[in-house]
Amino acid sequence: MGLEKFNPSLVTHDLIQDLKWSPELRVEFAEKEAAVLDRYPLRKDERHAIETRNFLALYDMGLHPYLGGQFARLIFGNEAGKGAAVAVNKLVESLQGKGSVA
């Protein structure tokens, strides 16, 4: 996963950065993901990839590789680092094309 496909205008980048910096948004995302996603002007395929945890599709759209790892940790891990192995495994499964990992 290099930067060949990197698309700086991908809205998912903004979502991930906002989730990284706002504990309140992380809680809301965990409880009402659709409501949070509604606030971002995501493309239809971009939103679907987020909802199905399809990181491979997000990378193909231009997600920055660093932020993909951060996103996986935010979704599957927690702030204290517990669950980081689960997050990494879910990310790798998606990148290997093993379908939805939600």
Tab-separated table of N, CA and C in Angstrom:
chain	number	residue	atom	x	y	z
A	1	MET	N	0.839	-1.173	0.000
A	1	MET	CA	0.000	0.000	0.000
A	1	MET	C	0.885	1.237	0.000
A	2	GLY	N	1.165	1.724	-1.147
A	2	GLY	CA	1.938	2.944	-1.275
A	2	GLY	C	1.033	4.140	-1.485
A	3	LEU	N	1.619	5.207	-1.956
A	3	LEU	CA	0.869	6.435	-2.168
A	3	LEU	C	0.452	6.628	-3.625
A	4	GLU	N	0.615	5.596	-4.445
A	4	GLU	CA	0.280	5.714	-5.864
A	4	GLU	C	-1.167	6.139	-6.076
A	5	LYS	N	-2.069	5.635	-5.254
A	5	LYS	CA	-3.491	5.904	-5.428
A	5	LYS	C	-4.003	7.002	-4.496
A	6	PHE	N	-3.138	7.561	-3.690
A	6	PHE	CA	-3.554	8.538	-2.680
A	6	PHE	C	-4.385	9.664	-3.291
A	7	ASN	N	-5.557	9.883	-2.704
A	7	ASN	CA	-6.468	10.937	-3.154
A	7	ASN	C	-6.724	11.865	-1.967
A	8	PRO	N	-6.038	13.008	-1.916
A	8	PRO	CA	-6.184	13.895	-0.758
A	8	PRO	C	-7.588	14.469	-0.585
A	9	SER	N	-8.416	14.408	-1.617
A	9	SER	CA	-9.771	14.956	-1.493
A	9	SER	C	-10.786	13.936	-0.968
A	10	LEU	N	-10.353	12.718	-0.682
A	10	LEU	CA	-11.261	11.697	-0.161
A	10	LEU	C	-11.784	12.151	1.212
A	11	VAL	N	-13.071	12.220	1.349
A	11	VAL	CA	-13.694	12.741	2.564
A	11	VAL	C	-13.411	11.854	3.773
A	12	THR	N	-13.171	10.588	3.544
A	12	THR	CA	-12.862	9.675	4.645
A	12	THR	C	-11.669	10.173	5.453
A	13	HIS	N	-10.733	10.852	4.822
A	13	HIS	CA	-9.592	11.407	5.559
A	13	HIS	C	-10.067	12.361	6.649
A	14	ASP	N	-11.024	13.216	6.316
A	14	ASP	CA	-11.556	14.165	7.294
A	14	ASP	C	-12.266	13.436	8.431
A	15	LEU	N	-13.058	12.439	8.076
A	15	LEU	CA	-13.762	11.649	9.089
A	15	LEU	C	-12.773	11.023	10.064
A	16	ILE	N	-11.737	10.397	9.542
A	16	ILE	CA	-10.758	9.721	10.408
A	16	ILE	C	-10.058	10.729	11.312
A	17	GLN	N	-9.630	11.851	10.751
A	17	GLN	CA	-8.958	12.871	11.572
A	17	GLN	C	-9.895	13.377	12.665
A	18	ASP	N	-11.153	13.605	12.329
A	18	ASP	CA	-12.113	14.061	13.332
A	18	ASP	C	-12.300	13.016	14.421
A	19	LEU	N	-12.390	11.747	14.038
A	19	LEU	CA	-12.522	10.676	15.023
A	19	LEU	C	-11.284	10.585	15.916
A	20	LYS	N	-10.113	10.786	15.321
A	20	LYS	CA	-8.870	10.721	16.107
A	20	LYS	C	-8.846	11.783	17.203
A	21	TRP	N	-9.343	12.965	16.905
A	21	TRP	CA	-9.200	14.088	17.824
A	21	TRP	C	-10.410	14.333	18.716
A	22	SER	N	-11.511	13.647	18.490
A	22	SER	CA	-12.717	13.902	19.283
A	22	SER	C	-13.241	12.639	19.958
A	23	PRO	N	-12.990	12.504	21.259
A	23	PRO	CA	-13.541	11.350	21.981
A	23	PRO	C	-15.072	11.299	21.893
A	24	GLU	N	-15.707	12.465	21.896
A	24	GLU	CA	-17.166	12.511	21.816
A	24	GLU	C	-17.652	11.959	20.480
A	25	LEU	N	-16.959	12.312	19.413
A	25	LEU	CA	-17.344	11.814	18.097
A	25	LEU	C	-17.130	10.303	18.003
A	26	ARG	N	-16.070	9.797	18.621
A	26	ARG	CA	-15.833	8.346	18.614
A	26	ARG	C	-16.976	7.606	19.298
A	27	VAL	N	-17.437	8.142	20.419
A	27	VAL	CA	-18.558	7.516	21.130
A	27	VAL	C	-19.806	7.555	20.259
A	28	GLU	N	-20.067	8.710	19.659
A	28	GLU	CA	-21.233	8.826	18.796
A	28	GLU	C	-21.130	7.899	17.587
A	29	PHE	N	-19.946	7.801	17.000
A	29	PHE	CA	-19.738	6.913	15.861
A	29	PHE	C	-20.030	5.466	16.242
A	30	ALA	N	-19.594	5.071	17.431
A	30	ALA	CA	-19.833	3.701	17.897
A	30	ALA	C	-21.323	3.440	18.135
A	31	GLU	N	-22.042	4.462	18.569
A	31	GLU	CA	-23.454	4.288	18.918
A	31	GLU	C	-24.403	4.584	17.752
A	32	LYS	N	-24.040	5.573	16.921
A	32	LYS	CA	-24.920	6.021	15.840
A	32	LYS	C	-24.089	6.323	14.604
A	33	GLU	N	-23.461	5.293	14.084
A	33	GLU	CA	-22.554	5.471	12.954
A	33	GLU	C	-23.219	6.182	11.779
A	34	ALA	N	-24.417	5.773	11.422
A	34	ALA	CA	-25.094	6.359	10.256
A	34	ALA	C	-25.294	7.859	10.437
A	35	ALA	N	-25.638	8.293	11.633
A	35	ALA	CA	-25.848	9.720	11.893
A	35	ALA	C	-24.554	10.505	11.712
A	36	VAL	N	-23.447	9.924	12.147
A	36	VAL	CA	-22.155	10.593	11.968
A	36	VAL	C	-21.809	10.642	10.484
A	37	LEU	N	-21.971	9.540	9.785
A	37	LEU	CA	-21.635	9.496	8.362
A	37	LEU	C	-22.498	10.476	7.557
A	38	ASP	N	-23.727	10.699	8.006
A	38	ASP	CA	-24.616	11.625	7.312
A	38	ASP	C	-24.053	13.054	7.281
A	39	ARG	N	-23.185	13.388	8.211
A	39	ARG	CA	-22.622	14.746	8.287
A	39	ARG	C	-21.485	14.987	7.305
A	40	TYR	N	-21.015	13.930	6.679
A	40	TYR	CA	-19.875	14.038	5.773
A	40	TYR	C	-20.342	13.816	4.337
A	41	PRO	N	-19.847	14.620	3.404
A	41	PRO	CA	-20.250	14.461	2.000
A	41	PRO	C	-19.508	13.310	1.318
A	42	LEU	N	-19.751	12.119	1.826
A	42	LEU	CA	-19.102	10.911	1.315
A	42	LEU	C	-19.735	10.486	-0.001
A	43	ARG	N	-18.893	9.980	-0.894
A	43	ARG	CA	-19.430	9.342	-2.093
A	43	ARG	C	-20.176	8.085	-1.648
A	44	LYS	N	-21.101	7.633	-2.473
A	44	LYS	CA	-21.890	6.443	-2.130
A	44	LYS	C	-20.989	5.224	-1.911
A	45	ASP	N	-20.027	5.007	-2.813
A	45	ASP	CA	-19.144	3.850	-2.678
A	45	ASP	C	-18.201	3.995	-1.480
A	46	GLU	N	-17.839	5.218	-1.177
A	46	GLU	CA	-16.973	5.489	-0.025
A	46	GLU	C	-17.719	5.147	1.278
A	47	ARG	N	-18.944	5.607	1.373
A	47	ARG	CA	-19.748	5.322	2.564
A	47	ARG	C	-19.978	3.820	2.717
A	48	HIS	N	-20.299	3.165	1.606
A	48	HIS	CA	-20.528	1.718	1.666
A	48	HIS	C	-19.266	0.987	2.150
A	49	ALA	N	-18.118	1.405	1.680
A	49	ALA	CA	-16.862	0.776	2.113
A	49	ALA	C	-16.645	0.969	3.611
A	50	ILE	N	-16.990	2.135	4.127
A	50	ILE	CA	-16.869	2.375	5.569
A	50	ILE	C	-17.837	1.477	6.320
A	51	GLU	N	-19.069	1.438	5.876
A	51	GLU	CA	-20.101	0.654	6.566
A	51	GLU	C	-19.784	-0.832	6.576
A	52	THR	N	-19.153	-1.326	5.529
A	52	THR	CA	-18.837	-2.752	5.450
A	52	THR	C	-17.409	-3.058	5.896
A	53	ARG	N	-16.696	-1.999	6.317
A	53	ARG	CA	-15.309	-2.138	6.798
A	53	ARG	C	-14.414	-2.704	5.699
A	54	ASN	N	-14.650	-2.259	4.482
A	54	ASN	CA	-13.877	-2.726	3.329
A	54	ASN	C	-12.704	-1.767	3.096
A	55	PHE	N	-11.633	-2.009	3.819
A	55	PHE	CA	-10.457	-1.147	3.737
A	55	PHE	C	-9.788	-1.228	2.372
A	56	LEU	N	-9.851	-2.374	1.737
A	56	LEU	CA	-9.269	-2.517	0.403
A	56	LEU	C	-9.950	-1.546	-0.566
A	57	ALA	N	-11.267	-1.470	-0.509
A	57	ALA	CA	-11.991	-0.533	-1.374
A	57	ALA	C	-11.604	0.904	-1.053
A	58	LEU	N	-11.459	1.215	0.238
A	58	LEU	CA	-11.057	2.573	0.619
A	58	LEU	C	-9.662	2.902	0.090
A	59	TYR	N	-8.745	1.943	0.180
A	59	TYR	CA	-7.395	2.169	-0.363
A	59	TYR	C	-7.458	2.361	-1.875
A	60	ASP	N	-8.301	1.572	-2.538
A	60	ASP	CA	-8.441	1.716	-3.989
A	60	ASP	C	-9.010	3.087	-4.364
A	61	MET	N	-9.804	3.677	-3.470
A	61	MET	CA	-10.357	5.015	-3.708
A	61	MET	C	-9.340	6.115	-3.415
A	62	GLY	N	-8.284	5.756	-2.696
A	62	GLY	CA	-7.254	6.751	-2.409
A	62	GLY	C	-7.015	7.046	-0.949
A	63	LEU	N	-7.481	6.183	-0.053
A	63	LEU	CA	-7.227	6.386	1.371
A	63	LEU	C	-5.731	6.323	1.649
A	64	HIS	N	-5.243	7.258	2.434
A	64	HIS	CA	-3.831	7.263	2.804
A	64	HIS	C	-3.555	6.025	3.663
A	65	PRO	N	-2.495	5.267	3.365
A	65	PRO	CA	-2.217	4.028	4.098
A	65	PRO	C	-2.113	4.212	5.612
A	66	TYR	N	-1.513	5.283	6.058
A	66	TYR	CA	-1.402	5.523	7.500
A	66	TYR	C	-2.777	5.672	8.132
A	67	LEU	N	-3.655	6.399	7.467
A	67	LEU	CA	-4.976	6.639	8.042
A	67	LEU	C	-5.838	5.384	8.036
A	68	GLY	N	-5.584	4.469	7.109
A	68	GLY	CA	-6.319	3.204	7.130
A	68	GLY	C	-6.046	2.435	8.405
A	69	GLY	N	-4.790	2.376	8.795
A	69	GLY	CA	-4.430	1.714	10.052
A	69	GLY	C	-5.040	2.412	11.250
A	70	GLN	N	-5.032	3.734	11.219
A	70	GLN	CA	-5.645	4.504	12.302
A	70	GLN	C	-7.147	4.231	12.383
A	71	PHE	N	-7.786	4.187	11.225
A	71	PHE	CA	-9.222	3.946	11.182
A	71	PHE	C	-9.555	2.565	11.741
A	72	ALA	N	-8.781	1.566	11.357
A	72	ALA	CA	-9.011	0.210	11.874
A	72	ALA	C	-8.877	0.189	13.389
A	73	ARG	N	-7.870	0.872	13.904
A	73	ARG	CA	-7.683	0.908	15.359
A	73	ARG	C	-8.851	1.617	16.040
A	74	LEU	N	-9.319	2.707	15.439
A	74	LEU	CA	-10.443	3.440	16.021
A	74	LEU	C	-11.725	2.615	16.024
A	75	ILE	N	-11.919	1.814	14.980
A	75	ILE	CA	-13.136	1.009	14.881
A	75	ILE	C	-13.057	-0.244	15.748
A	76	PHE	N	-11.952	-0.966	15.660
A	76	PHE	CA	-11.858	-2.280	16.294
A	76	PHE	C	-11.076	-2.304	17.599
A	77	GLY	N	-10.311	-1.262	17.875
A	77	GLY	CA	-9.524	-1.203	19.100
A	77	GLY	C	-10.131	-0.198	20.052
A	78	ASN	N	-9.284	0.382	20.872
A	78	ASN	CA	-9.735	1.477	21.723
A	78	ASN	C	-8.556	2.382	22.046
A	79	GLU	N	-8.820	3.473	22.758
A	79	GLU	CA	-7.779	4.453	23.009
A	79	GLU	C	-6.602	3.903	23.805
A	80	ALA	N	-6.838	2.937	24.650
A	80	ALA	CA	-5.771	2.402	25.488
A	80	ALA	C	-4.902	1.402	24.746
A	81	GLY	N	-5.235	1.104	23.509
A	81	GLY	CA	-4.432	0.177	22.734
A	81	GLY	C	-4.910	-1.259	22.807
A	82	LYS	N	-5.809	-1.548	23.744
A	82	LYS	CA	-6.354	-2.899	23.814
A	82	LYS	C	-7.169	-3.138	22.554
A	83	GLY	N	-7.075	-4.296	22.036
A	83	GLY	CA	-7.792	-4.595	20.808
A	83	GLY	C	-7.012	-4.226	19.562
A	84	ALA	N	-5.790	-3.738	19.740
A	84	ALA	CA	-4.987	-3.340	18.578
A	84	ALA	C	-4.711	-4.530	17.670
A	85	ALA	N	-4.465	-5.699	18.252
A	85	ALA	CA	-4.213	-6.890	17.435
A	85	ALA	C	-5.453	-7.247	16.631
A	86	VAL	N	-6.614	-7.120	17.236
A	86	VAL	CA	-7.867	-7.390	16.524
A	86	VAL	C	-8.000	-6.412	15.367
A	87	ALA	N	-7.704	-5.134	15.617
A	87	ALA	CA	-7.805	-4.116	14.575
A	87	ALA	C	-6.888	-4.434	13.408
A	88	VAL	N	-5.669	-4.813	13.701
A	88	VAL	CA	-4.703	-5.147	12.648
A	88	VAL	C	-5.178	-6.360	11.860
A	89	ASN	N	-5.653	-7.377	12.554
A	89	ASN	CA	-6.128	-8.578	11.871
A	89	ASN	C	-7.324	-8.277	10.973
A	90	LYS	N	-8.244	-7.449	11.434
A	90	LYS	CA	-9.410	-7.077	10.630
A	90	LYS	C	-8.972	-6.288	9.398
A	91	LEU	N	-8.024	-5.392	9.569
A	91	LEU	CA	-7.502	-4.616	8.448
A	91	LEU	C	-6.866	-5.531	7.409
A	92	VAL	N	-6.032	-6.451	7.859
A	92	VAL	CA	-5.349	-7.376	6.945
A	92	VAL	C	-6.361	-8.259	6.224
A	93	GLU	N	-7.368	-8.751	6.950
A	93	GLU	CA	-8.398	-9.573	6.313
A	93	GLU	C	-9.074	-8.803	5.170
A	94	SER	N	-9.400	-7.552	5.431
A	94	SER	CA	-10.040	-6.746	4.394
A	94	SER	C	-9.112	-6.543	3.206
A	95	LEU	N	-7.864	-6.258	3.480
A	95	LEU	CA	-6.908	-6.028	2.394
A	95	LEU	C	-6.662	-7.283	1.574
A	96	GLN	N	-6.867	-8.436	2.183
A	96	GLN	CA	-6.713	-9.694	1.464
A	96	GLN	C	-7.987	-10.056	0.702
A	97	GLY	N	-8.985	-9.193	0.778
A	97	GLY	CA	-10.213	-9.422	0.030
A	97	GLY	C	-11.137	-10.453	0.648
A	98	LYS	N	-11.086	-10.586	1.953
A	98	LYS	CA	-11.922	-11.577	2.623
A	98	LYS	C	-13.301	-11.050	2.950
A	99	GLY	N	-13.741	-10.027	2.216
A	99	GLY	CA	-15.100	-9.513	2.363
A	99	GLY	C	-15.263	-8.603	3.562
A	100	SER	N	-16.512	-8.409	3.933
A	100	SER	CA	-16.853	-7.533	5.040
A	100	SER	C	-16.265	-8.066	6.325
A	101	VAL	N	-15.701	-7.167	7.116
A	101	VAL	CA	-15.087	-7.585	8.380
A	101	VAL	C	-15.776	-6.939	9.565
A	102	ALA	N	-16.972	-6.421	9.352
A	102	ALA	CA	-17.707	-5.756	10.432
A	102	ALA	C	-18.163	-6.758	11.463
